[in-house]
Coordinates of C-alpha atoms in Angstrom, one line a residue:
X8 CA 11.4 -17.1 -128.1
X9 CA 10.7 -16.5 -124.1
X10 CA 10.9 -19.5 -122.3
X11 CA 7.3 -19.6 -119.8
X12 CA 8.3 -19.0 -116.6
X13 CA 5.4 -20.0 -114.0
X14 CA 4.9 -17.5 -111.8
X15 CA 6.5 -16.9 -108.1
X16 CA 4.6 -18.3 -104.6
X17 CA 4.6 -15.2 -102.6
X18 CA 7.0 -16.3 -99.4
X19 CA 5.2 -15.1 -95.9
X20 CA 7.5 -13.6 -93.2
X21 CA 5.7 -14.6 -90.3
X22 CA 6.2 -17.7 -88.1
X23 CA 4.5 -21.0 -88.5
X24 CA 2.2 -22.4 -86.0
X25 CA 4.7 -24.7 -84.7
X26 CA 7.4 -22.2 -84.5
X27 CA 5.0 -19.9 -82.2
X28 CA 4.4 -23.1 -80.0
X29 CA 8.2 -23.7 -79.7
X30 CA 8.8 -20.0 -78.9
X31 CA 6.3 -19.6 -76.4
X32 CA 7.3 -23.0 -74.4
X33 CA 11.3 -22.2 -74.3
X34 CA 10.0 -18.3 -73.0
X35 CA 7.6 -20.7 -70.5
X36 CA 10.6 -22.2 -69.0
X37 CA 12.8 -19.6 -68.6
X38 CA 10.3 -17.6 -67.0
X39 CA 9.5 -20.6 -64.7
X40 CA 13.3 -20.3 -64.0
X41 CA 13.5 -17.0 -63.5
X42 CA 10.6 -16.2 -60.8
X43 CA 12.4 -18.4 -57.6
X44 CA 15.9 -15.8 -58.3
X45 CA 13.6 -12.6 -58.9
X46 CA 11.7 -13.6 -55.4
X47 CA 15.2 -14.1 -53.8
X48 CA 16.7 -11.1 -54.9
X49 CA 13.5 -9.0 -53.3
X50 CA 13.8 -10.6 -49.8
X51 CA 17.3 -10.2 -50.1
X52 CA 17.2 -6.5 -50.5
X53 CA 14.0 -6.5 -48.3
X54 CA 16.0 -8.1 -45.5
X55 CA 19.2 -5.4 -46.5
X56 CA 16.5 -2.5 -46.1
X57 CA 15.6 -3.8 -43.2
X58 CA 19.1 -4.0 -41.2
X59 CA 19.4 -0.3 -42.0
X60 CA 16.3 0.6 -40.4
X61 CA 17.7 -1.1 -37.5
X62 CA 20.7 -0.1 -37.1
X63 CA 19.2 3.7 -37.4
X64 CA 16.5 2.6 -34.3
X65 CA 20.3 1.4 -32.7
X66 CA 21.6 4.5 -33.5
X67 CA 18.5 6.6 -32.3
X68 CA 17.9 4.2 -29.0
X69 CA 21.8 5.4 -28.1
X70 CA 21.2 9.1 -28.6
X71 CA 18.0 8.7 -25.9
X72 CA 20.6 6.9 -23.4
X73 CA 22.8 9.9 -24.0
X74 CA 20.6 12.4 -23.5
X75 CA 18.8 10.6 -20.1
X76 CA 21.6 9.5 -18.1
X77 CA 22.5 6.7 -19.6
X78 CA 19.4 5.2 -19.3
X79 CA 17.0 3.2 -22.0
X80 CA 13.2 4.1 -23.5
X81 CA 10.9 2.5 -21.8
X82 CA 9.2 -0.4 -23.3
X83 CA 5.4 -0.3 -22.7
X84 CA 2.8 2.0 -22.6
X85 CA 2.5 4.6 -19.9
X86 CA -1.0 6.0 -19.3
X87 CA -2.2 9.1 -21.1
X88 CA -5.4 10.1 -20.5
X89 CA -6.5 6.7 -19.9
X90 CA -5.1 5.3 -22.7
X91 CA -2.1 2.3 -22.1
X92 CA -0.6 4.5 -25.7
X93 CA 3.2 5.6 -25.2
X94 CA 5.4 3.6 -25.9
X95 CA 9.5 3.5 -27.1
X96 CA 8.5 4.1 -30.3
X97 CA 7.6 7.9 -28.8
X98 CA 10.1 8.3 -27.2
X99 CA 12.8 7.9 -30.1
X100 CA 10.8 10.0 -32.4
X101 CA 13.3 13.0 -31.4
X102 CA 15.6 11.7 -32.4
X103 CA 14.3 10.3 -35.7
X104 CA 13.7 13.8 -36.8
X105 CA 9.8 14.2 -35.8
X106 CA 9.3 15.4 -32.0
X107 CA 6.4 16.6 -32.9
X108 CA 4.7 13.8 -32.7
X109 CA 6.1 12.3 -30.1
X110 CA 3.5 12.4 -27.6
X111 CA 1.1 10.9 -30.2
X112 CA -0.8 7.4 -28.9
X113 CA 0.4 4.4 -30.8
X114 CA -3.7 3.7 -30.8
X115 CA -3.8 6.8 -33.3
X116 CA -1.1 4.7 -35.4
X117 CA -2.7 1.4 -35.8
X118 CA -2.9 0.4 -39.4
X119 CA -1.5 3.8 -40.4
X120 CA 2.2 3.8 -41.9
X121 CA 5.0 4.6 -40.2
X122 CA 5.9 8.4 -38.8
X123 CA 9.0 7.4 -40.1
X124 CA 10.7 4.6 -42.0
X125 CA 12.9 3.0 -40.1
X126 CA 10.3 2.1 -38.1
X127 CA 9.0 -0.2 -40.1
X128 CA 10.6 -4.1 -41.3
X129 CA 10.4 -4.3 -45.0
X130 CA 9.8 -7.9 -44.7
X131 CA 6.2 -7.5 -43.2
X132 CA 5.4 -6.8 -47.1
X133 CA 6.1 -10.3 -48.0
X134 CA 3.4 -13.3 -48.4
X135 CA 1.6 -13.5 -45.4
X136 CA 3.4 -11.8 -43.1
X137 CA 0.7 -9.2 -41.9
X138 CA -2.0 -11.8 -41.7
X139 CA 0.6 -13.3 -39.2
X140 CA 0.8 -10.1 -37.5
X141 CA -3.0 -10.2 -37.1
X142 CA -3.1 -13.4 -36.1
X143 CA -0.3 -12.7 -33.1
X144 CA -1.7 -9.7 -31.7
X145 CA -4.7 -7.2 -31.8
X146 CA -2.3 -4.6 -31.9
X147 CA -1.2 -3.2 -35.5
X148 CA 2.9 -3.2 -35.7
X149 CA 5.3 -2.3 -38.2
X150 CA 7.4 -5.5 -37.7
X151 CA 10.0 -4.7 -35.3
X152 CA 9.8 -5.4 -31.6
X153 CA 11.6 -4.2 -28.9
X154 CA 13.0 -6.3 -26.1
X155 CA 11.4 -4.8 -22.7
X156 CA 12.9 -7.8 -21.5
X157 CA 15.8 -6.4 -19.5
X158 CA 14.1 -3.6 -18.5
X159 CA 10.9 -5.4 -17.0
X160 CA 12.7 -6.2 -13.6
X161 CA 14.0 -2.6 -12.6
X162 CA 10.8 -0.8 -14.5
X163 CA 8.4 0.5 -11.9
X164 CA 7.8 3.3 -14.3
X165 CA 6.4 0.7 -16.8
X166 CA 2.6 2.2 -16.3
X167 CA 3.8 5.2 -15.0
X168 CA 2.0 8.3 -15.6
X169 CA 3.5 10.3 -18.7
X170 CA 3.2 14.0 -16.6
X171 CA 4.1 12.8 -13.3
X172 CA 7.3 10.6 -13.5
X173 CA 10.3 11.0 -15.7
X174 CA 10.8 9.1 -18.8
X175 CA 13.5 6.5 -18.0
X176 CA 14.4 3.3 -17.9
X177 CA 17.2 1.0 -16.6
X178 CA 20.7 2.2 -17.8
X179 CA 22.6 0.6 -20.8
X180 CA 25.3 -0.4 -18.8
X181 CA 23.3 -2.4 -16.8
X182 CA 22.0 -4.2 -19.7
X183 CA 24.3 -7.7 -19.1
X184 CA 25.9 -9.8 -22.3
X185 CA 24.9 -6.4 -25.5
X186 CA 27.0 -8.6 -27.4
X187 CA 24.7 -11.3 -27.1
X188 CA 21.2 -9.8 -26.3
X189 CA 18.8 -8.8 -28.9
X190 CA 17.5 -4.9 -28.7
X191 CA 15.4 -5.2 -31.8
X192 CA 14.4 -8.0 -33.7
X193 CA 11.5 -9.3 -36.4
X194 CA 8.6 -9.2 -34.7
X195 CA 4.2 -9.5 -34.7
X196 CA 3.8 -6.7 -31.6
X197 CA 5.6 -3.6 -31.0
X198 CA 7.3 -5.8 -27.9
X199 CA 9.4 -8.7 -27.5
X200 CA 8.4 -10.6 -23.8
X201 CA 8.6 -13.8 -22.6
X202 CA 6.4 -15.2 -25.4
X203 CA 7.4 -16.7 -28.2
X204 CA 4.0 -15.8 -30.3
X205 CA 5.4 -12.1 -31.3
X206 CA 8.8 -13.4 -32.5
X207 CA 9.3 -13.6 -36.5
X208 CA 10.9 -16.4 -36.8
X209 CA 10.9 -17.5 -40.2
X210 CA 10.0 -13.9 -41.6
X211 CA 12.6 -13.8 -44.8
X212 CA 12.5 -17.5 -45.6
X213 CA 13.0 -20.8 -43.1
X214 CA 14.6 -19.8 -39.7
X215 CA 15.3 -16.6 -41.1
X216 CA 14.5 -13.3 -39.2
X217 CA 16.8 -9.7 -38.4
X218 CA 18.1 -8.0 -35.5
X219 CA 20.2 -6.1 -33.7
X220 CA 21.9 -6.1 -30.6
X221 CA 22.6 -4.4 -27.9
X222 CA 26.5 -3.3 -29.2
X223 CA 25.1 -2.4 -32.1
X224 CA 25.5 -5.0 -34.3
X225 CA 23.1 -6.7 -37.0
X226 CA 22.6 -9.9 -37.4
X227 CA 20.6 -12.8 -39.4
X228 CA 18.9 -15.2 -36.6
X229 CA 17.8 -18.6 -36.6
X230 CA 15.2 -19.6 -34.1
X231 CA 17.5 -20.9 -32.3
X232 CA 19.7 -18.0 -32.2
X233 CA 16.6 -16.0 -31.5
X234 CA 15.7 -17.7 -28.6
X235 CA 19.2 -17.4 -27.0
X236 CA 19.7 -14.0 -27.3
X237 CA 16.6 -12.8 -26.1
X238 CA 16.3 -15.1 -23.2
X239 CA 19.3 -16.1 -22.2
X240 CA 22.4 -14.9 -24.3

């Protein structure tokens, strides 16, 4: 005789409601943990992109000097056509592979990209950073400025016109300290002055912002590091 055997509870494979809970808090913190080191590693590799792009506008500032004498871009805009539009951005567009557009007014260029990368500080993509730039200057920039600085004293040809006078500057070997005097840097204008509105100070984090100097090296700069080597290095 069969014993009576009650029948089986069907077992479910899915989780309990308590189970989901636990899941989805321990997935909460580690994705609360893992933002900060995701946001690090993009400005880090933002801030890597960027030293590349200057050390190519290094590289192409040198091949102008070689092929004028020696002697820098010019840093401002010389008239064309009435327009205060040309600038050293023009003039190393040569040697960045696109002469073509070389005589093209940085006006035309306002909130347009780049004609080429290099141009251009990956670090104006972070939080921020172009509602700085508008904030600085009514000028669009791609977030590298060049220091007219050393060139301002010895420039007559700073508003020169574009037909009539030759495109130079002062020579390189003039410039004193390139060891210790900025040529591009972070900035919020297409020029680094005597102001210290248009310089990026804290663009990849607190007292964190790029450049490059004069030698040709690349470096991370504090504000205060900033400061010295564009005024007085």
């Amino acid at each position: 005789m069969r014993r009576y055997q009650p029948p089986k509870r069907p077992r479910h494979s899915g989780f309990s409601l308590v189970e989901l809970l636990v899941v989805i808090a321990i997935l909460s913190v580690l994705f609360a943990l893992a933002i900060p080191s995701f946001s690090r590693v993009r400005v880090s590799a933002m801030k890597t992109q960027g030293v590349s792009n200057l050390k190519q506008l290094h590289l192409f500032t040198m091949r102008y000097c070689f092929a004028h004498d020696d002697c820098l871009p010019l840093g401002g805009g010389v008239i064309v056509g009435g327009r205060n539009a040309l600038s050293w951005v023009n003039r190393l567009l040569p040697y960045a592979g696109v002469p073509e557009l070389a005589e093209t007014s940085l006006n035309d260029w306002w909130g347009r990209p780049p004609p080429h990368a290099v141009f251009q500080d990956p670090g104006i993509a972070l939080p921020g950073e172009m509602d700085r730039i508008r904030a600085a200057t009514v000028d669009a920039t791609w977030g590298f400025g060049y220091n007219v600085q050393p060139l301002l004293p010895e420039n007559p040809l700073y508003l020169a016109d574009w037909q009539a006078q030759p495109l130079k500057g002062v020579s390189l070997g003039g410039v004193e300290y390139p060891s210790r005097r900025i040529l591009f840097a972070s900035a919020f204008d297409w020029h680094l002055n005597g102001g210290r509105e248009n310089r990026a100070y804290h663009r990849y984090g607190k007292d964190q912002a790029i450049g490059i100097f004069f030698d040709g090296h690349a470096a991370t700069l504090s504000e205060s590091d900033y400061d010295k080597a564009f005024l007085d290095p």
